[in-house]
Amino acid sequence: MSSLLSLFGGGLFTVVVFIIALSIIVAIHEYGHYIVGRWSGIKADVFSIGFGKPLYQRTDKRGTVWQLAAIPLGGYVKFAGDANAASAPDSASTEGLTDEERRHTMHGAPLWARTLTVLAGPMFNFISAAIIFVFLMMFYGQVQDRLIVDNITDLPSEIGLVAGDELLTIEGLDVPDVSGVGSFFQDLPRKDTLEYTVLRDGVEQTVTAPHPFPVLVNTVQIKSAAKRAGIEAGDVIMTADGVSLPTFYDLQDVVKAKEGADIALEVWRDGEVLQMTLAALSRDIPLPEGGFEKRWLIGIEGTYFFSPATETMPLGKAIVSSIEQVWTIIVMSLSGIVHMITGAISTCNMSGAIGMAQFVGSAPTIADYVGKIAFISVAIGLLNLLPIPVLDGGHLVFYAYEAVRGKPLPDKAVNVMMMVGMALILSMMVLGLGSDLFCK
């Protein structure tokens, strides 16, 4: 199974799973605004998933209209005193209200209440993503320290390992704890077959099997040379330009040396050998220490031909790891934004609605799909914190001005800046769509 998309079929499924994912993220974001606003004494008139004509509505006992609308590409909470979904002030609607009644409108509430209400949307995105990561880490566990074979993936060559084997040595070299196997595997001889010593049912045995890191495709990235060539998750790339590829490291060397020139591949898929040709693309890759590096990539990620056995992750460790993961996504996203603004990397690194839909639809499993929802939730929360009028970050800038000056910006100035912000958002959407359609 290469992806959820391949399981259920074409573009319609991609659209459906993307709309579901986006609706979940939007609902979390807007519920953050709604519930903190309610706790702060601000009345919500409308809670909408989607824009445009309402398809379904109901009114609760507090007078809030809950609705699903026809265009499922966002949502909003319209608080009392808002002129529109962007929360621009509507002075006409608050004329004649008593001080007590004005206190329950968005623009008549104290500064602290408005600030917390606006900030709550992005914060709920971050918190929900962290909770999802905690769940995934606890449900799927962490790899044990000892390297014990769990599931084994079919390869075109014979595999002497079986599930439950504990790897003791490979080519006579002691296998380290799991934390050190990455560099250990990279230093192993690059041969088609290696000698393994394993502990099987309490007895040491010597067996032969391929290198732990063959050219087994785990994921295929969208907008990549591999995607266009037709490579799928689960494929095994056997040769490049007629030269055998016993390990994924050999493929990386070939791609780097070719510098974008055509590469002829032999690809094994479910017992059949396919012929494919592709050329690597130049990509800007984020570095752990910050910044980006240009590399030639075909757009695949490899994986070991066996999965290590796992054990339950303690709750405390899962919480810490999930927070670290959310923070990493934030830092990488901010770095990408800064580098695109300064021109250090291409705007082709952006993704619009099409790219995000392909990203979600390419999830290999339900767990990966849920994980990608968490990833996008963090990205959307961060996007909303940008200091652009219309977005939450723009409102927070207005409130910072009010805190310093002791009075809010005039309604006319706010409305003008809202229009400017809307133009910026539309420009970003067009840029993202252009990246999806025209960037290689």
GROMACS .gro file of C-alpha atoms in nm:
model
  440
    1MET     CA    1   0.000   0.000   0.000
    2SER     CA    2   0.172   0.317  -0.118
    3SER     CA    3  -0.068   0.563   0.045
    4LEU     CA    4  -0.423   0.623   0.156
    5LEU     CA    5  -0.469   0.772  -0.189
    6SER     CA    6  -0.367   0.451  -0.363
    7LEU     CA    7  -0.599   0.255  -0.135
    8PHE     CA    8  -0.911   0.453  -0.216
    9GLY     CA    9  -0.829   0.602  -0.556
   10GLY     CA   10  -0.786   0.936  -0.734
   11GLY     CA   11  -0.814   1.305  -0.687
   12LEU     CA   12  -1.162   1.303  -0.532
   13PHE     CA   13  -1.032   1.109  -0.234
   14THR     CA   14  -0.743   1.355  -0.196
   15VAL     CA   15  -0.994   1.640  -0.184
   16VAL     CA   16  -1.214   1.461   0.069
   17VAL     CA   17  -0.936   1.368   0.313
   18PHE     CA   18  -0.793   1.720   0.286
   19ILE     CA   19  -1.131   1.881   0.360
   20ILE     CA   20  -1.176   1.649   0.660
   21ALA     CA   21  -0.828   1.734   0.790
   22LEU     CA   22  -0.872   2.107   0.733
   23SER     CA   23  -1.216   2.107   0.895
   24ILE     CA   24  -1.076   1.936   1.206
   25ILE     CA   25  -0.793   2.189   1.230
   26VAL     CA   26  -1.026   2.484   1.172
   27ALA     CA   27  -1.277   2.353   1.428
   28ILE     CA   28  -1.001   2.327   1.690
   29HIS     CA   29  -0.872   2.675   1.610
   30GLU     CA   30  -1.212   2.843   1.614
   31TYR     CA   31  -1.324   2.655   1.923
   32GLY     CA   32  -1.023   2.801   2.101
   33HIS     CA   33  -1.146   3.151   2.013
   34TYR     CA   34  -1.504   3.062   2.107
   35ILE     CA   35  -1.452   2.894   2.443
   36VAL     CA   36  -1.196   3.144   2.576
   37GLY     CA   37  -1.416   3.428   2.452
   38ARG     CA   38  -1.712   3.276   2.635
   39TRP     CA   39  -1.505   3.230   2.952
   40SER     CA   40  -1.400   3.595   2.917
   41GLY     CA   41  -1.759   3.717   2.893
   42ILE     CA   42  -1.771   3.781   2.515
   43LYS     CA   43  -2.082   3.662   2.335
   44ALA     CA   44  -2.042   3.464   2.011
   45ASP     CA   45  -2.310   3.522   1.747
   46VAL     CA   46  -2.191   3.264   1.491
   47PHE     CA   47  -1.956   2.965   1.494
   48SER     CA   48  -1.899   2.856   1.135
   49ILE     CA   49  -1.702   2.575   0.973
   50GLY     CA   50  -1.667   2.694   0.615
   51PHE     CA   51  -1.762   3.017   0.441
   52GLY     CA   52  -2.052   3.122   0.223
   53LYS     CA   53  -2.407   2.991   0.226
   54PRO     CA   54  -2.495   2.789   0.538
   55LEU     CA   55  -2.582   2.425   0.468
   56TYR     CA   56  -2.680   2.344   0.826
   57GLN     CA   57  -2.754   2.564   1.127
   58ARG     CA   58  -2.868   2.530   1.484
   59THR     CA   59  -2.892   2.787   1.762
   60ASP     CA   60  -2.790   2.695   2.115
   61LYS     CA   61  -2.935   2.825   2.441
   62ARG     CA   62  -2.681   3.110   2.452
   63GLY     CA   63  -2.798   3.239   2.115
   64THR     CA   64  -2.490   3.125   1.921
   65VAL     CA   65  -2.561   2.995   1.570
   66TRP     CA   66  -2.354   2.684   1.491
   67GLN     CA   67  -2.327   2.619   1.118
   68LEU     CA   68  -2.164   2.428   0.836
   69ALA     CA   69  -2.117   2.644   0.526
   70ALA     CA   70  -2.078   2.564   0.157
   71ILE     CA   71  -1.709   2.652   0.106
   72PRO     CA   72  -1.510   2.418   0.337
   73LEU     CA   73  -1.180   2.607   0.323
   74GLY     CA   74  -1.173   2.770   0.664
   75GLY     CA   75  -1.409   2.897   0.929
   76TYR     CA   76  -1.470   3.174   1.176
   77VAL     CA   77  -1.632   3.286   1.500
   78LYS     CA   78  -1.830   3.609   1.469
   79PHE     CA   79  -1.850   3.771   1.809
   80ALA     CA   80  -2.101   4.034   1.914
   81GLY     CA   81  -1.986   4.370   1.778
   82ASP     CA   82  -1.797   4.222   1.483
   83ALA     CA   83  -1.877   4.359   1.139
   84ASN     CA   84  -1.761   4.044   0.961
   85ALA     CA   85  -1.576   3.714   0.996
   86ALA     CA   86  -1.242   3.902   1.015
   87SER     CA   87  -1.359   4.068   1.340
   88ALA     CA   88  -1.352   4.422   1.207
   89PRO     CA   89  -1.539   4.656   1.445
   90ASP     CA   90  -1.903   4.739   1.372
   91SER     CA   91  -1.976   5.062   1.558
   92ALA     CA   92  -2.333   5.080   1.430
   93SER     CA   93  -2.425   4.751   1.598
   94THR     CA   94  -2.305   4.870   1.940
   95GLU     CA   95  -2.471   5.213   1.940
   96GLY     CA   96  -2.724   5.252   2.217
   97LEU     CA   97  -2.593   4.960   2.422
   98THR     CA   98  -2.545   4.994   2.794
   99ASP     CA   99  -2.198   4.956   2.941
  100GLU     CA  100  -2.294   4.607   3.063
  101GLU     CA  101  -2.414   4.507   2.715
  102ARG     CA  102  -2.104   4.650   2.549
  103ARG     CA  103  -1.889   4.447   2.790
  104HIS     CA  104  -2.019   4.131   2.619
  105THR     CA  105  -1.914   4.248   2.270
  106MET     CA  106  -1.572   4.177   2.123
  107HIS     CA  107  -1.472   4.542   2.094
  108GLY     CA  108  -1.628   4.651   2.422
  109ALA     CA  109  -1.456   4.383   2.630
  110PRO     CA  110  -1.142   4.460   2.835
  111LEU     CA  111  -0.811   4.440   2.654
  112TRP     CA  112  -0.706   4.129   2.845
  113ALA     CA  113  -1.024   3.944   2.741
  114ARG     CA  114  -0.979   4.033   2.373
  115THR     CA  115  -0.611   3.939   2.379
  116LEU     CA  116  -0.671   3.599   2.537
  117THR     CA  117  -0.961   3.528   2.301
  118VAL     CA  118  -0.757   3.603   1.989
  119LEU     CA  119  -0.448   3.421   2.116
  120ALA     CA  120  -0.651   3.111   2.205
  121GLY     CA  121  -0.703   2.999   1.843
  122PRO     CA  122  -0.335   2.943   1.758
  123MET     CA  123  -0.265   2.810   2.109
  124PHE     CA  124  -0.537   2.547   2.067
  125ASN     CA  125  -0.370   2.444   1.738
  126PHE     CA  126  -0.037   2.396   1.915
  127ILE     CA  127  -0.186   2.217   2.215
  128SER     CA  128  -0.400   1.983   2.004
  129ALA     CA  129  -0.097   1.894   1.789
  130ALA     CA  130   0.104   1.814   2.102
  131ILE     CA  131  -0.180   1.594   2.231
  132ILE     CA  132  -0.192   1.407   1.899
  133PHE     CA  133   0.183   1.350   1.910
  134VAL     CA  134   0.156   1.223   2.270
  135PHE     CA  135  -0.117   0.980   2.166
  136LEU     CA  136   0.084   0.853   1.868
  137MET     CA  137   0.399   0.812   2.077
  138MET     CA  138   0.219   0.624   2.352
  139PHE     CA  139   0.007   0.411   2.118
  140TYR     CA  140   0.292   0.310   1.890
  141GLY     CA  141   0.558   0.321   2.159
  142GLN     CA  142   0.931   0.373   2.129
  143VAL     CA  143   1.192   0.142   1.986
  144GLN     CA  144   1.355  -0.086   2.244
  145ASP     CA  145   1.722  -0.036   2.327
  146ARG     CA  146   1.808  -0.386   2.200
  147LEU     CA  147   1.762  -0.424   1.824
  148ILE     CA  148   1.493  -0.690   1.790
  149VAL     CA  149   1.332  -0.755   1.451
  150ASP     CA  150   0.957  -0.699   1.431
  151ASN     CA  151   0.794  -0.675   1.086
  152ILE     CA  152   0.995  -0.764   0.774
  153THR     CA  153   0.930  -0.613   0.429
  154ASP     CA  154   0.957  -0.829   0.115
  155LEU     CA  155   1.265  -0.769  -0.099
  156PRO     CA  156   1.378  -0.915  -0.433
  157SER     CA  157   1.653  -1.108  -0.249
  158GLU     CA  158   1.633  -1.382   0.014
  159ILE     CA  159   1.603  -1.270   0.376
  160GLY     CA  160   1.737  -1.501   0.647
  161LEU     CA  161   1.594  -1.301   0.937
  162VAL     CA  162   1.259  -1.374   1.105
  163ALA     CA  163   1.043  -1.170   1.342
  164GLY     CA  164   1.173  -1.195   1.698
  165ASP     CA  165   1.542  -1.221   1.607
  166GLU     CA  166   1.770  -1.010   1.827
  167LEU     CA  167   2.061  -0.879   1.618
  168LEU     CA  168   2.393  -0.944   1.794
  169THR     CA  169   2.651  -0.888   1.520
  170ILE     CA  170   2.661  -0.797   1.152
  171GLU     CA  171   2.975  -0.888   0.957
  172GLY     CA  172   3.137  -0.971   1.291
  173LEU     CA  173   3.072  -0.623   1.434
  174ASP     CA  174   2.871  -0.592   1.756
  175VAL     CA  175   2.532  -0.428   1.700
  176PRO     CA  176   2.500  -0.121   1.929
  177ASP     CA  177   2.189  -0.003   2.110
  178VAL     CA  178   1.918   0.128   1.881
  179SER     CA  179   2.024   0.489   1.939
  180GLY     CA  180   2.353   0.417   1.760
  181VAL     CA  181   2.245   0.193   1.474
  182GLY     CA  182   2.218   0.476   1.220
  183SER     CA  183   2.591   0.541   1.204
  184PHE     CA  184   2.660   0.168   1.256
  185PHE     CA  185   2.457   0.072   0.948
  186GLN     CA  186   2.622   0.347   0.744
  187ASP     CA  187   2.968   0.205   0.825
  188LEU     CA  188   2.879  -0.154   0.725
  189PRO     CA  189   3.019  -0.294   0.399
  190ARG     CA  190   2.802  -0.196   0.104
  191LYS     CA  191   2.731  -0.548  -0.019
  192ASP     CA  192   2.416  -0.723  -0.143
  193THR     CA  193   2.440  -0.984   0.134
  194LEU     CA  194   2.576  -0.958   0.487
  195GLU     CA  195   2.631  -1.214   0.763
  196TYR     CA  196   2.417  -1.168   1.074
  197THR     CA  197   2.453  -1.334   1.415
  198VAL     CA  198   2.113  -1.342   1.586
  199LEU     CA  199   1.961  -1.470   1.906
  200ARG     CA  200   1.660  -1.678   1.801
  201ASP     CA  201   1.455  -1.863   2.062
  202GLY     CA  202   1.747  -1.838   2.305
  203VAL     CA  203   1.998  -1.985   2.059
  204GLU     CA  204   2.265  -1.794   1.865
  205GLN     CA  205   2.250  -1.853   1.491
  206THR     CA  206   2.430  -1.717   1.185
  207VAL     CA  207   2.215  -1.618   0.888
  208THR     CA  208   2.253  -1.411   0.572
  209ALA     CA  209   2.035  -1.118   0.472
  210PRO     CA  210   2.059  -0.795   0.269
  211HIS     CA  211   2.211  -0.475   0.405
  212PRO     CA  212   1.970  -0.332   0.668
  213PHE     CA  213   1.924  -0.015   0.459
  214PRO     CA  214   1.852  -0.126   0.100
  215VAL     CA  215   1.698   0.115  -0.150
  216LEU     CA  216   1.350   0.045  -0.014
  217VAL     CA  217   1.117   0.339  -0.070
  218ASN     CA  218   0.928   0.442   0.243
  219THR     CA  219   0.766   0.767   0.122
  220VAL     CA  220   0.756   0.961  -0.202
  221GLN     CA  221   0.742   1.338  -0.168
  222ILE     CA  222   0.496   1.550  -0.362
  223LYS     CA  223   0.636   1.769  -0.642
  224SER     CA  224   0.937   1.537  -0.674
  225ALA     CA  225   1.119   1.365  -0.959
  226ALA     CA  226   1.031   1.025  -0.809
  227LYS     CA  227   0.661   1.113  -0.794
  228ARG     CA  228   0.658   1.215  -1.161
  229ALA     CA  229   0.849   0.902  -1.262
  230GLY     CA  230   0.587   0.681  -1.094
  231ILE     CA  231   0.790   0.547  -0.803
  232GLU     CA  232   0.573   0.429  -0.514
  233ALA     CA  233   0.622   0.347  -0.147
  234GLY     CA  234   0.729  -0.016  -0.116
  235ASP     CA  235   0.936  -0.011  -0.437
  236VAL     CA  236   1.295  -0.134  -0.428
  237ILE     CA  237   1.539   0.045  -0.659
  238MET     CA  238   1.784  -0.222  -0.774
  239THR     CA  239   2.017  -0.042  -1.017
  240ALA     CA  240   2.100   0.309  -1.139
  241ASP     CA  241   2.243   0.337  -1.491
  242GLY     CA  242   2.303  -0.037  -1.481
  243VAL     CA  243   2.507  -0.027  -1.158
  244SER     CA  244   2.385  -0.234  -0.860
  245LEU     CA  245   2.260  -0.042  -0.554
  246PRO     CA  246   2.300  -0.261  -0.246
  247THR     CA  247   2.227   0.028  -0.006
  248PHE     CA  248   2.035   0.355   0.004
  249TYR     CA  249   2.367   0.533   0.056
  250ASP     CA  250   2.476   0.416  -0.291
  251LEU     CA  251   2.169   0.577  -0.446
  252GLN     CA  252   2.243   0.902  -0.262
  253ASP     CA  253   2.597   0.900  -0.405
  254VAL     CA  254   2.467   0.846  -0.760
  255VAL     CA  255   2.207   1.123  -0.733
  256LYS     CA  256   2.464   1.367  -0.597
  257ALA     CA  257   2.718   1.283  -0.869
  258LYS     CA  258   2.466   1.317  -1.156
  259GLU     CA  259   2.376   1.676  -1.055
  260GLY     CA  260   2.036   1.673  -1.222
  261ALA     CA  261   2.121   1.458  -1.526
  262ASP     CA  262   1.892   1.168  -1.624
  263ILE     CA  263   1.926   0.844  -1.425
  264ALA     CA  264   1.796   0.512  -1.560
  265LEU     CA  265   1.653   0.295  -1.280
  266GLU     CA  266   1.547  -0.065  -1.244
  267VAL     CA  267   1.268  -0.081  -0.987
  268TRP     CA  268   1.132  -0.398  -0.823
  269ARG     CA  269   0.763  -0.387  -0.736
  270ASP     CA  270   0.572  -0.693  -0.610
  271GLY     CA  271   0.790  -0.935  -0.807
  272GLU     CA  272   0.798  -0.730  -1.127
  273VAL     CA  273   1.097  -0.528  -1.251
  274LEU     CA  274   1.011  -0.186  -1.401
  275GLN     CA  275   1.228   0.052  -1.604
  276MET     CA  276   1.212   0.421  -1.508
  277THR     CA  277   1.410   0.735  -1.589
  278LEU     CA  278   1.426   1.048  -1.376
  279ALA     CA  279   1.644   1.350  -1.306
  280ALA     CA  280   1.706   1.488  -0.959
  281LEU     CA  281   1.579   1.837  -0.872
  282SER     CA  282   1.760   2.105  -0.674
  283ARG     CA  283   1.596   2.157  -0.337
  284ASP     CA  284   1.649   2.386  -0.035
  285ILE     CA  285   1.679   2.160   0.270
  286PRO     CA  286   1.648   2.297   0.628
  287LEU     CA  287   1.951   2.232   0.848
  288PRO     CA  288   1.925   2.134   1.218
  289GLU     CA  289   2.132   2.435   1.321
  290GLY     CA  290   1.919   2.670   1.110
  291GLY     CA  291   1.940   2.790   0.752
  292PHE     CA  292   1.912   2.589   0.432
  293GLU     CA  293   2.137   2.389   0.202
  294LYS     CA  294   2.083   2.323  -0.169
  295ARG     CA  295   2.091   1.953  -0.261
  296TRP     CA  296   2.008   1.735  -0.560
  297LEU     CA  297   1.717   1.509  -0.460
  298ILE     CA  298   1.478   1.270  -0.631
  299GLY     CA  299   1.226   1.300  -0.347
  300ILE     CA  300   1.217   0.963  -0.169
  301GLU     CA  301   1.284   0.856   0.187
  302GLY     CA  302   1.429   0.514   0.255
  303THR     CA  303   1.370   0.276   0.539
  304TYR     CA  304   1.516  -0.042   0.690
  305PHE     CA  305   1.375  -0.365   0.549
  306PHE     CA  306   1.268  -0.460   0.902
  307SER     CA  307   1.103  -0.255   1.176
  308PRO     CA  308   1.252  -0.272   1.526
  309ALA     CA  309   1.031  -0.397   1.810
  310THR     CA  310   0.880  -0.125   2.028
  311GLU     CA  311   0.779  -0.082   2.389
  312THR     CA  312   0.538   0.153   2.563
  313MET     CA  313   0.663   0.512   2.605
  314PRO     CA  314   0.611   0.665   2.951
  315LEU     CA  315   0.359   0.951   2.959
  316GLY     CA  316   0.610   1.206   3.087
  317LYS     CA  317   0.861   1.127   2.814
  318ALA     CA  318   0.587   1.136   2.549
  319ILE     CA  319   0.474   1.481   2.666
  320VAL     CA  320   0.829   1.620   2.655
  321SER     CA  321   0.893   1.466   2.312
  322SER     CA  322   0.566   1.601   2.171
  323ILE     CA  323   0.641   1.955   2.291
  324GLU     CA  324   0.987   1.931   2.134
  325GLN     CA  325   0.828   1.816   1.808
  326VAL     CA  326   0.584   2.109   1.801
  327TRP     CA  327   0.869   2.350   1.874
  328THR     CA  328   1.081   2.199   1.594
  329ILE     CA  329   0.798   2.249   1.343
  330ILE     CA  330   0.759   2.612   1.454
  331VAL     CA  331   1.132   2.686   1.424
  332MET     CA  332   1.163   2.520   1.082
  333SER     CA  333   0.854   2.701   0.952
  334LEU     CA  334   0.976   3.040   1.074
  335SER     CA  335   1.317   2.976   0.922
  336GLY     CA  336   1.154   2.893   0.589
  337ILE     CA  337   0.941   3.210   0.596
  338VAL     CA  338   1.241   3.431   0.675
  339HIS     CA  339   1.457   3.272   0.406
  340MET     CA  340   1.182   3.311   0.142
  341ILE     CA  341   1.127   3.677   0.235
  342THR     CA  342   1.500   3.750   0.210
  343GLY     CA  343   1.528   3.557  -0.117
  344ALA     CA  344   1.775   3.306   0.027
  345ILE     CA  345   1.548   3.022  -0.092
  346SER     CA  346   1.288   3.000  -0.365
  347THR     CA  347   0.917   3.059  -0.306
  348CYS     CA  348   0.874   2.716  -0.467
  349ASN     CA  349   0.924   2.588  -0.112
  350MET     CA  350   0.572   2.716  -0.039
  351SER     CA  351   0.266   2.496  -0.073
  352GLY     CA  352  -0.086   2.608  -0.151
  353ALA     CA  353  -0.413   2.421  -0.113
  354ILE     CA  354  -0.319   2.168  -0.383
  355GLY     CA  355   0.017   2.092  -0.225
  356MET     CA  356  -0.134   2.054   0.121
  357ALA     CA  357  -0.404   1.824  -0.016
  358GLN     CA  358  -0.140   1.605  -0.182
  359PHE     CA  359   0.066   1.609   0.138
  360VAL     CA  360  -0.229   1.485   0.344
  361GLY     CA  361  -0.351   1.236   0.082
  362SER     CA  362  -0.006   1.076   0.050
  363ALA     CA  363  -0.009   0.953   0.412
  364PRO     CA  364   0.087   0.583   0.409
  365THR     CA  365  -0.136   0.493   0.707
  366ILE     CA  366  -0.411   0.634   0.925
  367ALA     CA  367  -0.148   0.708   1.191
  368ASP     CA  368   0.054   0.909   0.938
  369TYR     CA  369  -0.264   1.090   0.833
  370VAL     CA  370  -0.333   1.189   1.193
  371GLY     CA  371   0.030   1.294   1.235
  372LYS     CA  372   0.005   1.515   0.925
  373ILE     CA  373  -0.309   1.676   1.068
  374ALA     CA  374  -0.101   1.766   1.375
  375PHE     CA  375   0.180   1.902   1.154
  376ILE     CA  376  -0.058   2.123   0.953
  377SER     CA  377  -0.231   2.233   1.274
  378VAL     CA  378   0.099   2.372   1.402
  379ALA     CA  379   0.166   2.541   1.067
  380ILE     CA  380  -0.179   2.702   1.057
  381GLY     CA  381  -0.149   2.816   1.418
  382LEU     CA  382   0.186   2.978   1.337
  383LEU     CA  383   0.051   3.135   1.016
  384ASN     CA  384  -0.230   3.295   1.213
  385LEU     CA  385   0.023   3.457   1.448
  386LEU     CA  386   0.191   3.649   1.165
  387PRO     CA  387   0.144   4.026   1.222
  388ILE     CA  388  -0.088   4.069   0.925
  389PRO     CA  389  -0.425   4.246   0.965
  390VAL     CA  390  -0.714   3.997   0.925
  391LEU     CA  391  -0.504   3.726   1.094
  392ASP     CA  392  -0.491   3.678   1.471
  393GLY     CA  393  -0.140   3.820   1.479
  394GLY     CA  394  -0.266   4.143   1.324
  395HIS     CA  395  -0.529   4.180   1.594
  396LEU     CA  396  -0.264   4.122   1.859
  397VAL     CA  397  -0.058   4.404   1.706
  398PHE     CA  398  -0.364   4.631   1.730
  399TYR     CA  399  -0.403   4.534   2.096
  400ALA     CA  400  -0.034   4.600   2.164
  401TYR     CA  401  -0.081   4.950   2.019
  402GLU     CA  402  -0.384   4.999   2.242
  403ALA     CA  403  -0.191   4.882   2.548
  404VAL     CA  404   0.089   5.133   2.478
  405ARG     CA  405  -0.126   5.431   2.372
  406GLY     CA  406  -0.411   5.369   2.612
  407LYS     CA  407  -0.673   5.381   2.333
  408PRO     CA  408  -0.755   5.161   2.032
  409LEU     CA  409  -0.685   5.247   1.671
  410PRO     CA  410  -0.970   5.439   1.505
  411ASP     CA  411  -1.222   5.213   1.332
  412LYS     CA  412  -1.144   5.373   0.996
  413ALA     CA  413  -0.772   5.293   1.029
  414VAL     CA  414  -0.850   4.936   1.134
  415ASN     CA  415  -1.079   4.883   0.834
  416VAL     CA  416  -0.816   5.016   0.591
  417MET     CA  417  -0.550   4.792   0.740
  418MET     CA  418  -0.790   4.498   0.721
  419MET     CA  419  -0.824   4.553   0.346
  420VAL     CA  420  -0.446   4.568   0.311
  421GLY     CA  421  -0.414   4.248   0.514
  422MET     CA  422  -0.674   4.075   0.300
  423ALA     CA  423  -0.478   4.173  -0.013
  424LEU     CA  424  -0.162   4.025   0.140
  425ILE     CA  425  -0.340   3.700   0.228
  426LEU     CA  426  -0.485   3.669  -0.123
  427SER     CA  427  -0.138   3.733  -0.268
  428MET     CA  428   0.006   3.457  -0.050
  429MET     CA  429  -0.269   3.219  -0.163
  430VAL     CA  430  -0.198   3.298  -0.530
  431LEU     CA  431   0.176   3.250  -0.469
  432GLY     CA  432   0.113   2.915  -0.302
  433LEU     CA  433  -0.116   2.802  -0.584
  434GLY     CA  434   0.144   2.910  -0.839
  435SER     CA  435   0.405   2.704  -0.654
  436ASP     CA  436   0.175   2.400  -0.664
  437LEU     CA  437   0.107   2.435  -1.036
  438PHE     CA  438   0.430   2.563  -1.189
  439CYS     CA  439   0.726   2.478  -0.964
  440LYS     CA  440   0.914   2.158  -1.043
   0.00000   0.00000   0.00000
